[in-house]
mmCIF file of C-alpha atoms and ligand atoms in Angstrom:
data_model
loop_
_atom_site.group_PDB
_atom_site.id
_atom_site.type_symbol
_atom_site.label_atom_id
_atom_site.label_comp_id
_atom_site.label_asym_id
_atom_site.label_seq_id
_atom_site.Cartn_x
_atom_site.Cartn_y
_atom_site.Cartn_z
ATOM 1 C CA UNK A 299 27.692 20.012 -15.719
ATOM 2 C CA UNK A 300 23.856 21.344 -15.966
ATOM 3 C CA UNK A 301 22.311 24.681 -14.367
ATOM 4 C CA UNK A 302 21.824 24.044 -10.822
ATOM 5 C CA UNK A 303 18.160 22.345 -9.861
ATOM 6 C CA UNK A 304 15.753 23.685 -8.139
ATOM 7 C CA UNK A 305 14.240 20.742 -5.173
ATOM 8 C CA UNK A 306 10.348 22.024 -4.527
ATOM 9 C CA UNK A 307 9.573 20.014 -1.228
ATOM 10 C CA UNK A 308 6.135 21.329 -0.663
ATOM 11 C CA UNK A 309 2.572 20.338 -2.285
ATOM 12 C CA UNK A 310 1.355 23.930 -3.121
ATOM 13 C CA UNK A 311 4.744 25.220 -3.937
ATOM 14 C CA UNK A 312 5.001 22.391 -6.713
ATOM 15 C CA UNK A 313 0.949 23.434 -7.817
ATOM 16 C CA UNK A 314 1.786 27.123 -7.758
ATOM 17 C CA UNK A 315 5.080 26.340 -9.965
ATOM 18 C CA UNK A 316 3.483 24.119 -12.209
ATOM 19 C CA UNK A 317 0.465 26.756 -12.911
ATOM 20 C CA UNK A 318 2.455 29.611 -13.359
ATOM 21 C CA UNK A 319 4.611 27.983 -16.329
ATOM 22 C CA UNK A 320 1.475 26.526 -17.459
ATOM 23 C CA UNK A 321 0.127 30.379 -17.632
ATOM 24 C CA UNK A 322 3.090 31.356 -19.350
ATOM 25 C CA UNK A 323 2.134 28.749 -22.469
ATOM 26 C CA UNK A 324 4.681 25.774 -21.391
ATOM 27 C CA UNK A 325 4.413 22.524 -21.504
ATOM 28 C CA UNK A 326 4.972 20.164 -18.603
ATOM 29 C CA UNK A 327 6.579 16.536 -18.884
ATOM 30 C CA UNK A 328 6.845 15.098 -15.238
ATOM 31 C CA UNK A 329 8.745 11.776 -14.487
ATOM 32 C CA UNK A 330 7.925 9.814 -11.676
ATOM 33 C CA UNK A 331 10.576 7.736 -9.654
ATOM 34 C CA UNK A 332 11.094 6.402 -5.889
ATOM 35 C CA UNK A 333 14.764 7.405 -6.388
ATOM 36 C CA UNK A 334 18.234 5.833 -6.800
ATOM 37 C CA UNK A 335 18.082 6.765 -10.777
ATOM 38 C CA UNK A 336 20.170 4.174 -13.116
ATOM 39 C CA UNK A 337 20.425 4.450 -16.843
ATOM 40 C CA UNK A 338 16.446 3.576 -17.011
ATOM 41 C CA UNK A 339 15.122 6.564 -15.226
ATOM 42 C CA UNK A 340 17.220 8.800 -16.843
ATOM 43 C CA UNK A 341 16.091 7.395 -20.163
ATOM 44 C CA UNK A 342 12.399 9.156 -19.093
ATOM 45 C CA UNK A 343 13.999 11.784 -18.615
ATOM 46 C CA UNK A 344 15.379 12.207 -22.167
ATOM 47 C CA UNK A 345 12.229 11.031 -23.514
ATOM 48 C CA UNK A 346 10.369 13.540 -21.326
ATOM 49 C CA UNK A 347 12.477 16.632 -22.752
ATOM 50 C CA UNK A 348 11.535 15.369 -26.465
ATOM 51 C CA UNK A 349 7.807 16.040 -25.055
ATOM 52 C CA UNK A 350 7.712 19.318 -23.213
ATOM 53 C CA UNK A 351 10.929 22.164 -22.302
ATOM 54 C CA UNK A 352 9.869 21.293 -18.754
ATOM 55 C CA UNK A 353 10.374 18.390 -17.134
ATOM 56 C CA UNK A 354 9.918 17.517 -13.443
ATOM 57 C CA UNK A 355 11.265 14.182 -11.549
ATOM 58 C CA UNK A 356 9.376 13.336 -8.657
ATOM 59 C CA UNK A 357 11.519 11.466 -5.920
ATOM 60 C CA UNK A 358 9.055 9.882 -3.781
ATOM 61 C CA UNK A 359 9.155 6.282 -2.253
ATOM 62 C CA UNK A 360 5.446 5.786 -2.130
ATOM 63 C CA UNK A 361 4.576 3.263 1.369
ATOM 64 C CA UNK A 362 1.774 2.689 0.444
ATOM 65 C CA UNK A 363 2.095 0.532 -2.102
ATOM 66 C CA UNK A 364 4.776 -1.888 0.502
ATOM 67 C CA UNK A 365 2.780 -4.101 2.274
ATOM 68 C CA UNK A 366 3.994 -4.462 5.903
ATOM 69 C CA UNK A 367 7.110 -7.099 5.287
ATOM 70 C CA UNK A 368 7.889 -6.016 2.155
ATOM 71 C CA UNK A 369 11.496 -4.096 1.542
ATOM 72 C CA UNK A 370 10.214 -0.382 2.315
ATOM 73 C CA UNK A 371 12.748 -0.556 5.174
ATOM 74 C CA UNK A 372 15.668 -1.532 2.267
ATOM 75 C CA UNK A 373 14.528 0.334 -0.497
ATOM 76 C CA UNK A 374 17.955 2.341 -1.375
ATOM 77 C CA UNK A 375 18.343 5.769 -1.766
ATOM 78 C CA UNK A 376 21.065 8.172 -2.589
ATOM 79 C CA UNK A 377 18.922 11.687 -3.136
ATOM 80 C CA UNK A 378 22.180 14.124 -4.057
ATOM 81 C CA UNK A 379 23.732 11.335 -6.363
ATOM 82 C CA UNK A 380 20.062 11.381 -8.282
ATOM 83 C CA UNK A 381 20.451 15.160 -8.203
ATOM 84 C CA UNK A 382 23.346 14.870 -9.729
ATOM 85 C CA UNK A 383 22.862 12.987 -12.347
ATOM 86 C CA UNK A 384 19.483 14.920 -13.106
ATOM 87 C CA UNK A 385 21.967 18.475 -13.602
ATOM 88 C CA UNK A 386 23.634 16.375 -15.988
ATOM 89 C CA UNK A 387 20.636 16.252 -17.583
ATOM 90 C CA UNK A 388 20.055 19.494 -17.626
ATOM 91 C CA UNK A 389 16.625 18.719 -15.273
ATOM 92 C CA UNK A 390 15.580 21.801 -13.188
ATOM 93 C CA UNK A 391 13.135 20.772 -11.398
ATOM 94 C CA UNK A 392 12.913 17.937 -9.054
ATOM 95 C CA UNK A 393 9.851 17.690 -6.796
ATOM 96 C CA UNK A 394 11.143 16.103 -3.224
ATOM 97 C CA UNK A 395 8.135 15.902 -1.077
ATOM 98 C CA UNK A 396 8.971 14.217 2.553
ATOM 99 C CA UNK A 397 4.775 12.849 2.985
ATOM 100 C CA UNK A 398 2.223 12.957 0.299
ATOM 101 C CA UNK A 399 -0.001 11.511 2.839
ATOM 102 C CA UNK A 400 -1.871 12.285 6.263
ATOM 103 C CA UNK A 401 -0.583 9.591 8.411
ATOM 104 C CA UNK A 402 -1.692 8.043 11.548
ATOM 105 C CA UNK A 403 0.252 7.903 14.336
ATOM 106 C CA UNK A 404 0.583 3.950 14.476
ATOM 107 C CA UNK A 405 1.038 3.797 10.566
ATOM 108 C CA UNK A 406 2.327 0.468 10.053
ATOM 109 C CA UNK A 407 2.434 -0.892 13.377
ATOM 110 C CA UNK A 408 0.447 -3.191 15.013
ATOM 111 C CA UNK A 409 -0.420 -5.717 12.086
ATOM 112 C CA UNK A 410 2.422 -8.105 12.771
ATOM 113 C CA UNK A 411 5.221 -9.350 10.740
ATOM 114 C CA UNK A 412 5.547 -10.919 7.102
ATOM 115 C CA UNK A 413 2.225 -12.831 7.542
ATOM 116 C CA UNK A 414 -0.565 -13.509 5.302
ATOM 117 C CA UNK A 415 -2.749 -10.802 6.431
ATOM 118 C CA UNK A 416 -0.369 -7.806 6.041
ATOM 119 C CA UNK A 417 -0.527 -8.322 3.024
ATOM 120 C CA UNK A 418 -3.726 -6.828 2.802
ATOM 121 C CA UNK A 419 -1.900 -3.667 4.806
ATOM 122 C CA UNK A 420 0.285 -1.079 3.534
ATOM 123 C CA UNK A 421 2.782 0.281 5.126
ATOM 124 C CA UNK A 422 0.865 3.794 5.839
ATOM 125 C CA UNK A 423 -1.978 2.548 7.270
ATOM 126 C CA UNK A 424 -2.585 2.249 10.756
ATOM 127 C CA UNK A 425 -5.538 1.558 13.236
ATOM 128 C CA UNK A 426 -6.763 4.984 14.213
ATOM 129 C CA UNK A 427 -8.940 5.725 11.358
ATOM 130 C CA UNK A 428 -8.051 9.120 10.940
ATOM 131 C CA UNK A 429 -5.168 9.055 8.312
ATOM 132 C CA UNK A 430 -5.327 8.384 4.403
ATOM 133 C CA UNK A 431 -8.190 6.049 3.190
ATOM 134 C CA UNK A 432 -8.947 7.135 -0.559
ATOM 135 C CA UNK A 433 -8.180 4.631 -2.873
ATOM 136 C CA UNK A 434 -7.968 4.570 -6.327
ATOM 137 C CA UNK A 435 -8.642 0.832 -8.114
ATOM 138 C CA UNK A 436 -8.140 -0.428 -11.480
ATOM 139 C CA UNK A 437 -10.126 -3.445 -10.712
ATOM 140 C CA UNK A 438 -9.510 -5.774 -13.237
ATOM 141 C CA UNK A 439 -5.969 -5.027 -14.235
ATOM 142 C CA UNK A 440 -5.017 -5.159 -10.358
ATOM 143 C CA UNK A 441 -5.418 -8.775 -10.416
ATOM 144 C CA UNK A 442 -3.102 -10.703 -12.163
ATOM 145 C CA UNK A 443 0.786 -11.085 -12.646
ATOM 146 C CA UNK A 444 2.047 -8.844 -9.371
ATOM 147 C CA UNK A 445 -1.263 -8.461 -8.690
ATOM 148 C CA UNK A 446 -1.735 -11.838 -6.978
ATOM 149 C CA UNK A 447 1.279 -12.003 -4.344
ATOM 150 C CA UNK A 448 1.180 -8.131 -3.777
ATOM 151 C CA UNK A 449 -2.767 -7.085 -3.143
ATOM 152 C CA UNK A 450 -2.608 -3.612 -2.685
ATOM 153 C CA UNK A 451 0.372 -2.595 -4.483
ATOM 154 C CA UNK A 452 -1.107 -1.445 -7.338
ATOM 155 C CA UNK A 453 -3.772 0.688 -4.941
ATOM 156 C CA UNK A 454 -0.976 2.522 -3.655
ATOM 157 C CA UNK A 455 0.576 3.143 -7.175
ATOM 158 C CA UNK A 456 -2.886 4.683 -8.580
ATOM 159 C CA UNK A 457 -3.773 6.694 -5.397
ATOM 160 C CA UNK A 458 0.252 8.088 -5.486
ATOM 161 C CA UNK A 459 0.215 8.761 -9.275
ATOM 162 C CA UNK A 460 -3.043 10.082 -9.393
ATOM 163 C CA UNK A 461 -1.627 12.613 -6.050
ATOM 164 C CA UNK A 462 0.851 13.166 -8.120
ATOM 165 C CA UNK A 463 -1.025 14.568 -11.278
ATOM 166 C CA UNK A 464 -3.308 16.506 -9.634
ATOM 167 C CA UNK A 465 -0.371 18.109 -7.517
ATOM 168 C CA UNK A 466 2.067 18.916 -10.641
ATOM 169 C CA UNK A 467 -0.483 19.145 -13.310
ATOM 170 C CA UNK A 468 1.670 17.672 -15.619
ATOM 171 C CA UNK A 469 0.866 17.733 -19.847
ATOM 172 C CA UNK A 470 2.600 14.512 -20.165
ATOM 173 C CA UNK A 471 3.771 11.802 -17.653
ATOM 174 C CA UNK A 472 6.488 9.169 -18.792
ATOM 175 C CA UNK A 473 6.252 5.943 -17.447
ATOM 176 C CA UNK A 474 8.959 2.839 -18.225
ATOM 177 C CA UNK A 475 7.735 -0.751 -19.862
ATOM 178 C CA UNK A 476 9.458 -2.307 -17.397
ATOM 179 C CA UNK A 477 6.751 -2.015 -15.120
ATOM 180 C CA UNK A 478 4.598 -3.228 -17.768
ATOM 181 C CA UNK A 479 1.229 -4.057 -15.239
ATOM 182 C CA UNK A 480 1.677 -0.205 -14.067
ATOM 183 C CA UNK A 481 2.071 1.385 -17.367
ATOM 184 C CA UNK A 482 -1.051 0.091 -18.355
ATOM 185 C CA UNK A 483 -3.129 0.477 -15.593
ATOM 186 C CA UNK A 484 -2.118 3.966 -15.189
ATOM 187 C CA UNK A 485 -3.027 4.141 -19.021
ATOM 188 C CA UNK A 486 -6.468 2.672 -17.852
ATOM 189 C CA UNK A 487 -6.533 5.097 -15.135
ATOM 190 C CA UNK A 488 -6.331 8.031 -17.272
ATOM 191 C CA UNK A 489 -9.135 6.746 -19.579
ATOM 192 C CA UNK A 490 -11.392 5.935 -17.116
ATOM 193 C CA UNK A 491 -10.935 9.284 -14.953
ATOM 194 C CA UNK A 492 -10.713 11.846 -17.696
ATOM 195 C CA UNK A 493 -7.246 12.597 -16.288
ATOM 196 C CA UNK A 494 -5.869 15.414 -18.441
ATOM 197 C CA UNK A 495 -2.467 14.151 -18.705
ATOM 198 C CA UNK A 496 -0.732 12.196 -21.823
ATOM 199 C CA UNK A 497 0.665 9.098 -20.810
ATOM 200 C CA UNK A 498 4.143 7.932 -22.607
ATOM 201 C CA UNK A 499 5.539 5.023 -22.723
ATOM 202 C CA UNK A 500 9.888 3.570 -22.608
ATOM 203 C CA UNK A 501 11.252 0.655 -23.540
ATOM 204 C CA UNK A 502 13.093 -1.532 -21.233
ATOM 205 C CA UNK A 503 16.774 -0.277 -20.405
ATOM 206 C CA UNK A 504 19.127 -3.051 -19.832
ATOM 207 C CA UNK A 505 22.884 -3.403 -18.457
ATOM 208 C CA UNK A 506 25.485 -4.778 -21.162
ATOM 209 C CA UNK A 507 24.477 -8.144 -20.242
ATOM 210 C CA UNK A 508 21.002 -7.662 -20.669
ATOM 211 C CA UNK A 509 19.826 -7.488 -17.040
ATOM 212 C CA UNK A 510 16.865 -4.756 -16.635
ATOM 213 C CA UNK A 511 17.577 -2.494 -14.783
ATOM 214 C CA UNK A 512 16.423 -1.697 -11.232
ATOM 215 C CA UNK A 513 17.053 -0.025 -8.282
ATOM 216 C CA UNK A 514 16.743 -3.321 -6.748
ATOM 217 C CA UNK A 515 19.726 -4.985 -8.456
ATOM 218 C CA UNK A 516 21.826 -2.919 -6.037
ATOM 219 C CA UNK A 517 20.751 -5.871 -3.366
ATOM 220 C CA UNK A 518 21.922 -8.725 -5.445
ATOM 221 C CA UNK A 519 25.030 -10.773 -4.894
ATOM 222 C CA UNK A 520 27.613 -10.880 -7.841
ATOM 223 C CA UNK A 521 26.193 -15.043 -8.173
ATOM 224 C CA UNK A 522 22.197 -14.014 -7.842
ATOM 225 C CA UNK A 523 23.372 -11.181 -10.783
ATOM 226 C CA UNK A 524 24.570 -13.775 -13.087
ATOM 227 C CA UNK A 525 22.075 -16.493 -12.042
ATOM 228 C CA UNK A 526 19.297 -13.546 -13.188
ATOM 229 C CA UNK A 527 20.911 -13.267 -16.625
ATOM 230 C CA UNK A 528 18.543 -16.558 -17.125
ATOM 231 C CA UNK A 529 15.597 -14.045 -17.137
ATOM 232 C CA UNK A 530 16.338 -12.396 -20.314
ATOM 233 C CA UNK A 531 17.710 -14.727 -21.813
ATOM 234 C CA UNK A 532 14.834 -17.185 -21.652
ATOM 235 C CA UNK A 533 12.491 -14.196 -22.545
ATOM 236 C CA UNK A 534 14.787 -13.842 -25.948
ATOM 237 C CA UNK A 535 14.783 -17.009 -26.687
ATOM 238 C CA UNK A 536 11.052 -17.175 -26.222
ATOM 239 C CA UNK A 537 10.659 -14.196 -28.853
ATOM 240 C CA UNK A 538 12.928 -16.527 -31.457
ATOM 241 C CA UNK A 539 10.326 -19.307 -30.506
ATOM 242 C CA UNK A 540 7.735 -17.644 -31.842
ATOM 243 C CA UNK A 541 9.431 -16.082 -34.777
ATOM 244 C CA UNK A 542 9.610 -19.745 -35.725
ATOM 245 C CA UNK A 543 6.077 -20.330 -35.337
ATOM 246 C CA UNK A 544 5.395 -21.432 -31.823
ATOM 247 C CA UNK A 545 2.427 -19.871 -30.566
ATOM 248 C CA UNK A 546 1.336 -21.991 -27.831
ATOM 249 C CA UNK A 547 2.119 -20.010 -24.865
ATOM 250 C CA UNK A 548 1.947 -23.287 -22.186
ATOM 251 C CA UNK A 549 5.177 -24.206 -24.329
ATOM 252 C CA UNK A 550 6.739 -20.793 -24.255
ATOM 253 C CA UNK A 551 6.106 -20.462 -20.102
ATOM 254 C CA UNK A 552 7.016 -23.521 -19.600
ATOM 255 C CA UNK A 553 10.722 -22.877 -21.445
ATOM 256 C CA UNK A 554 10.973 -19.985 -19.085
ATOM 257 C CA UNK A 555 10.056 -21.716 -15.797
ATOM 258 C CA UNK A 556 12.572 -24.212 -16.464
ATOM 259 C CA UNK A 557 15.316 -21.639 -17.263
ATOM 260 C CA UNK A 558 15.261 -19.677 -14.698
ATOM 261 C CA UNK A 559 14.104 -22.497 -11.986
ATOM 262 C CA UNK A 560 17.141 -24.084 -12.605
ATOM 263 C CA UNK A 561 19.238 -20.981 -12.347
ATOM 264 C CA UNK A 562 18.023 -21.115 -8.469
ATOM 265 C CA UNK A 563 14.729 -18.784 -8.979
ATOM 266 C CA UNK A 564 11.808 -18.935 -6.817
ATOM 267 C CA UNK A 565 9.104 -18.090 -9.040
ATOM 268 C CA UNK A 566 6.359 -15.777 -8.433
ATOM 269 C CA UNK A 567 4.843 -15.913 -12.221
ATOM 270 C CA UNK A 568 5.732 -16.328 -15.880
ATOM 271 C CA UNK A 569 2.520 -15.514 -17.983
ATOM 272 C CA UNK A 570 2.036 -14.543 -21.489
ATOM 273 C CA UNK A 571 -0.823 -11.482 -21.413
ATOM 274 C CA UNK A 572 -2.753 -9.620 -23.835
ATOM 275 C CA UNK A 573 -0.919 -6.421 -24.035
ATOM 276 C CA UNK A 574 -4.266 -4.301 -23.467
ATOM 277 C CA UNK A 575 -6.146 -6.298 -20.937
ATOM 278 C CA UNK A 576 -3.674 -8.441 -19.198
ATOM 279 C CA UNK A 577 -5.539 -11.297 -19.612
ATOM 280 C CA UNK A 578 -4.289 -14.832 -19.872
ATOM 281 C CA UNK A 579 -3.738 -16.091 -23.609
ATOM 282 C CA UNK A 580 -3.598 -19.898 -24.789
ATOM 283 C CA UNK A 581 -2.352 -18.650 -28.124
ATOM 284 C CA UNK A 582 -0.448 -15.686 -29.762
ATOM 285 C CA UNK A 583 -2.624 -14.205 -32.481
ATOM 286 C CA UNK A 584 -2.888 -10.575 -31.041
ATOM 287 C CA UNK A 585 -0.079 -8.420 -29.577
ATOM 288 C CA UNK A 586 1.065 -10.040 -26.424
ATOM 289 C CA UNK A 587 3.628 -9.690 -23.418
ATOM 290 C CA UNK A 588 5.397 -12.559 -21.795
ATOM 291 C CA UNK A 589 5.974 -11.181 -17.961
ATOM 292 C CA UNK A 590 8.305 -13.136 -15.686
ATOM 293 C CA UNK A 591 7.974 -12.267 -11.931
ATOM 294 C CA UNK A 592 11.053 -13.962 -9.434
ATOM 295 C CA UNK A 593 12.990 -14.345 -6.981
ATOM 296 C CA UNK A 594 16.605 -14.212 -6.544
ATOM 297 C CA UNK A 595 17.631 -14.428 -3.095
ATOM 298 C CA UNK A 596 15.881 -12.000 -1.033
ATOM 299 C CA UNK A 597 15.512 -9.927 -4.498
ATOM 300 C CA UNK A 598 12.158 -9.739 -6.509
ATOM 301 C CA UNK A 599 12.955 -9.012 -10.215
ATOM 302 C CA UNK A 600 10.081 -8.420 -12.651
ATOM 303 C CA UNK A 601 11.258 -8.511 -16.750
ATOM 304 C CA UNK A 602 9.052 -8.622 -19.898
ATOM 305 C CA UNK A 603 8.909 -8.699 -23.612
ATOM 306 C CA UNK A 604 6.181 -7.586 -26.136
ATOM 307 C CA UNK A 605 5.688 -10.357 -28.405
ATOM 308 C CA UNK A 606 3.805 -10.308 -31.927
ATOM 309 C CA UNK A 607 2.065 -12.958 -33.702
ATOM 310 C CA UNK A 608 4.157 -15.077 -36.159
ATOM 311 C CA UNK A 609 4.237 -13.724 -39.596
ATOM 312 C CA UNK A 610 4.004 -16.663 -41.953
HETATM 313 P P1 AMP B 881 10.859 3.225 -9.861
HETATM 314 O O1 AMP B 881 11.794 4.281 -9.363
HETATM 315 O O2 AMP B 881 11.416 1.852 -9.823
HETATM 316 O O3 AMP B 881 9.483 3.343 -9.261
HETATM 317 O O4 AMP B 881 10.666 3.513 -11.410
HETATM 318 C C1 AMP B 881 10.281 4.781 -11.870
HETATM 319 C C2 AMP B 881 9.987 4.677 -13.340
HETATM 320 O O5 AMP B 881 11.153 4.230 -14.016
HETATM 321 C C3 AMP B 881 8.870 3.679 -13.675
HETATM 322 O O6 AMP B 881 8.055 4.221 -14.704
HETATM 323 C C4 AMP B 881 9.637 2.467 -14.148
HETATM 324 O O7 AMP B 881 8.908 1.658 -15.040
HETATM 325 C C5 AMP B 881 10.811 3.134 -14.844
HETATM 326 N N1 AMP B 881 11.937 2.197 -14.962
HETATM 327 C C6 AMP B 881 12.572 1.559 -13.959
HETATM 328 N N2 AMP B 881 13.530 0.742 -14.448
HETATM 329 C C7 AMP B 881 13.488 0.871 -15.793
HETATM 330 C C8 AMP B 881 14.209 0.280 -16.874
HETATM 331 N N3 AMP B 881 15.186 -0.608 -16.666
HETATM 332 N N4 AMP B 881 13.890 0.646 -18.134
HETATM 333 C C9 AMP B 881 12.888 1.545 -18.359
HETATM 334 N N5 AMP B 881 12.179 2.137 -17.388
HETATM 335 C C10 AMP B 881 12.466 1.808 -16.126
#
């Protein structure tokens, strides 16, 4: 068992914590999460300690990145097993806050049910006009892959990360490839702000089976579970594919629709990006990711692989 942990709740307790360690010459590695840690979170972790002897895990599930209908209202939680498994760690700093936002008094409300137009709504905002309306963009790498069926998700992931940095001041900030679309928009973010924070990135963590994990699996029936098992198994196969040669990525989507469609899956996408840009390629010859968006039930899984060119 690790040192006990020390749960900062408050904005300016977090800032005056993070500045005074920062006086006294250390390094700070922050980690952020909306909670319910598995095996992947807690492999930031370890890669956070490699980077700096202080490392804080912000447990925060951000609303406003959930449109109104998505699964805000489902998102798990278990707050003292993640503390738990963060003294294990040997973490000793978790930053807890309850609102990173001024909210309206309607947030939310008033905008209807699962329709097209909430989609355009978050969760925090509501009609008065007086709460939260700073937004940070990545306008081009917003678009695409989860981009297209959730609008202002990745809004609410640049305004919260960006809250984030400039409330724990962090040195370095690990982020997971899982989330590939995130990773590198908040690497664009950084860039393009002058954000004085060193963004690193982790490899995918997956069960035994080779599931990715996610603190959405939780909500998956034992059948949905081994009906998902399609998903990386199409997206190794795929990566054999083009050790072969094939380098048409029509071909190599197509493979994967047809796995995991007939597995049960209700696709959102399967696209194979450039890495940097996230923009559609016909061929492999540069670095490129192959990102598979689904549905399993009422669960929405998101997978990827990095995929080189051929070497002949
Ligand atoms: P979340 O709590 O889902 O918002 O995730 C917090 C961080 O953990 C993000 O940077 C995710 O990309 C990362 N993460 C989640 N699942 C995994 C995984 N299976 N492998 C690696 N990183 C992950």
């Amino acid at each position: 068992m690790g040192e006990d942990i020390e749960v900062i709740r408050d904005k300016n307790s977090m800032r005056n914590w993070s500045r005074t360690r920062r006086a006294q010459g250390e390094k700070i590695c922050l980690v952020p999460t909306m909670g319910y840690l598995h095996r992947g979170h807690l492999a930031l972790v370890e890669e956070a300690k490699k980077r700096a002897p202080r490392v804080v895990v912000s447990i925060y599930i951000n609303r406003a990145q959930f449109a109104v209908g998505e699964d805000l209202s489902t998102y798990p939680s278990n707050f003292e097993g993640d503390l738990n498994k963060l003294k294990d760690l040997g973490v000793h700093t978790v930053f807890f806050p309850s609102d990173l936002y001024v909210r309206e008094d309607n947030a939310g409300a008033g905008h209807g049910q699962a329709n097209i137009a909430s989609r355009y709504i978050s969760c925090l905002e509501g009609k008065s006009g007086n709460g939260h309306e700073t937004w940070i963009r990545v306008e081009k790498m917003e678009t695409p892959l989860c981009g297209k069926s959730r609008p202002i998700f990745f809004r609410g992931v640049a305004t919260v990360v960006a809250k984030l940095f400039n409330i724990v001041e962090p040195d370095f900030a690990v982020f997971g490839k899982k989330d590939y679309q995130q990773w590198r928009l908040i690497c664009r973010m950084v860039r393009d702000l002058d954000f004085s924070v060193e963004i690193v990135g982790c490899g995918i963590v997956r069960d035994c089976d080779g599931l990715a994990l996610s603190s959405r699996n939780v909500h998956l029936s034992p059948k949905e579970r081994q009906d998902a098992l399609s998903i990386c198994r199409s997206l190794n196969r795929v990566k054999d594919a083009v050790c072969d040669g094939q380098i048409h990525t029509g071909i190599l989507e197509c493979s994967v629709l047809e796995a995991v469609r007939n597995a049960g899956a209700k696709i959102d996408y399967v696209e194979i990006v450039d890495q940097e840009t996230l923009r559609h390629v016909d061929r492999i010859d540069l670095p490129v990711v192959l990102c598979v968006a689904v549905w399993f039930g009422g669960v929405r899984l998101i997978d990827n692989i990095e995929l080189q060119p051929p070497t002949y």
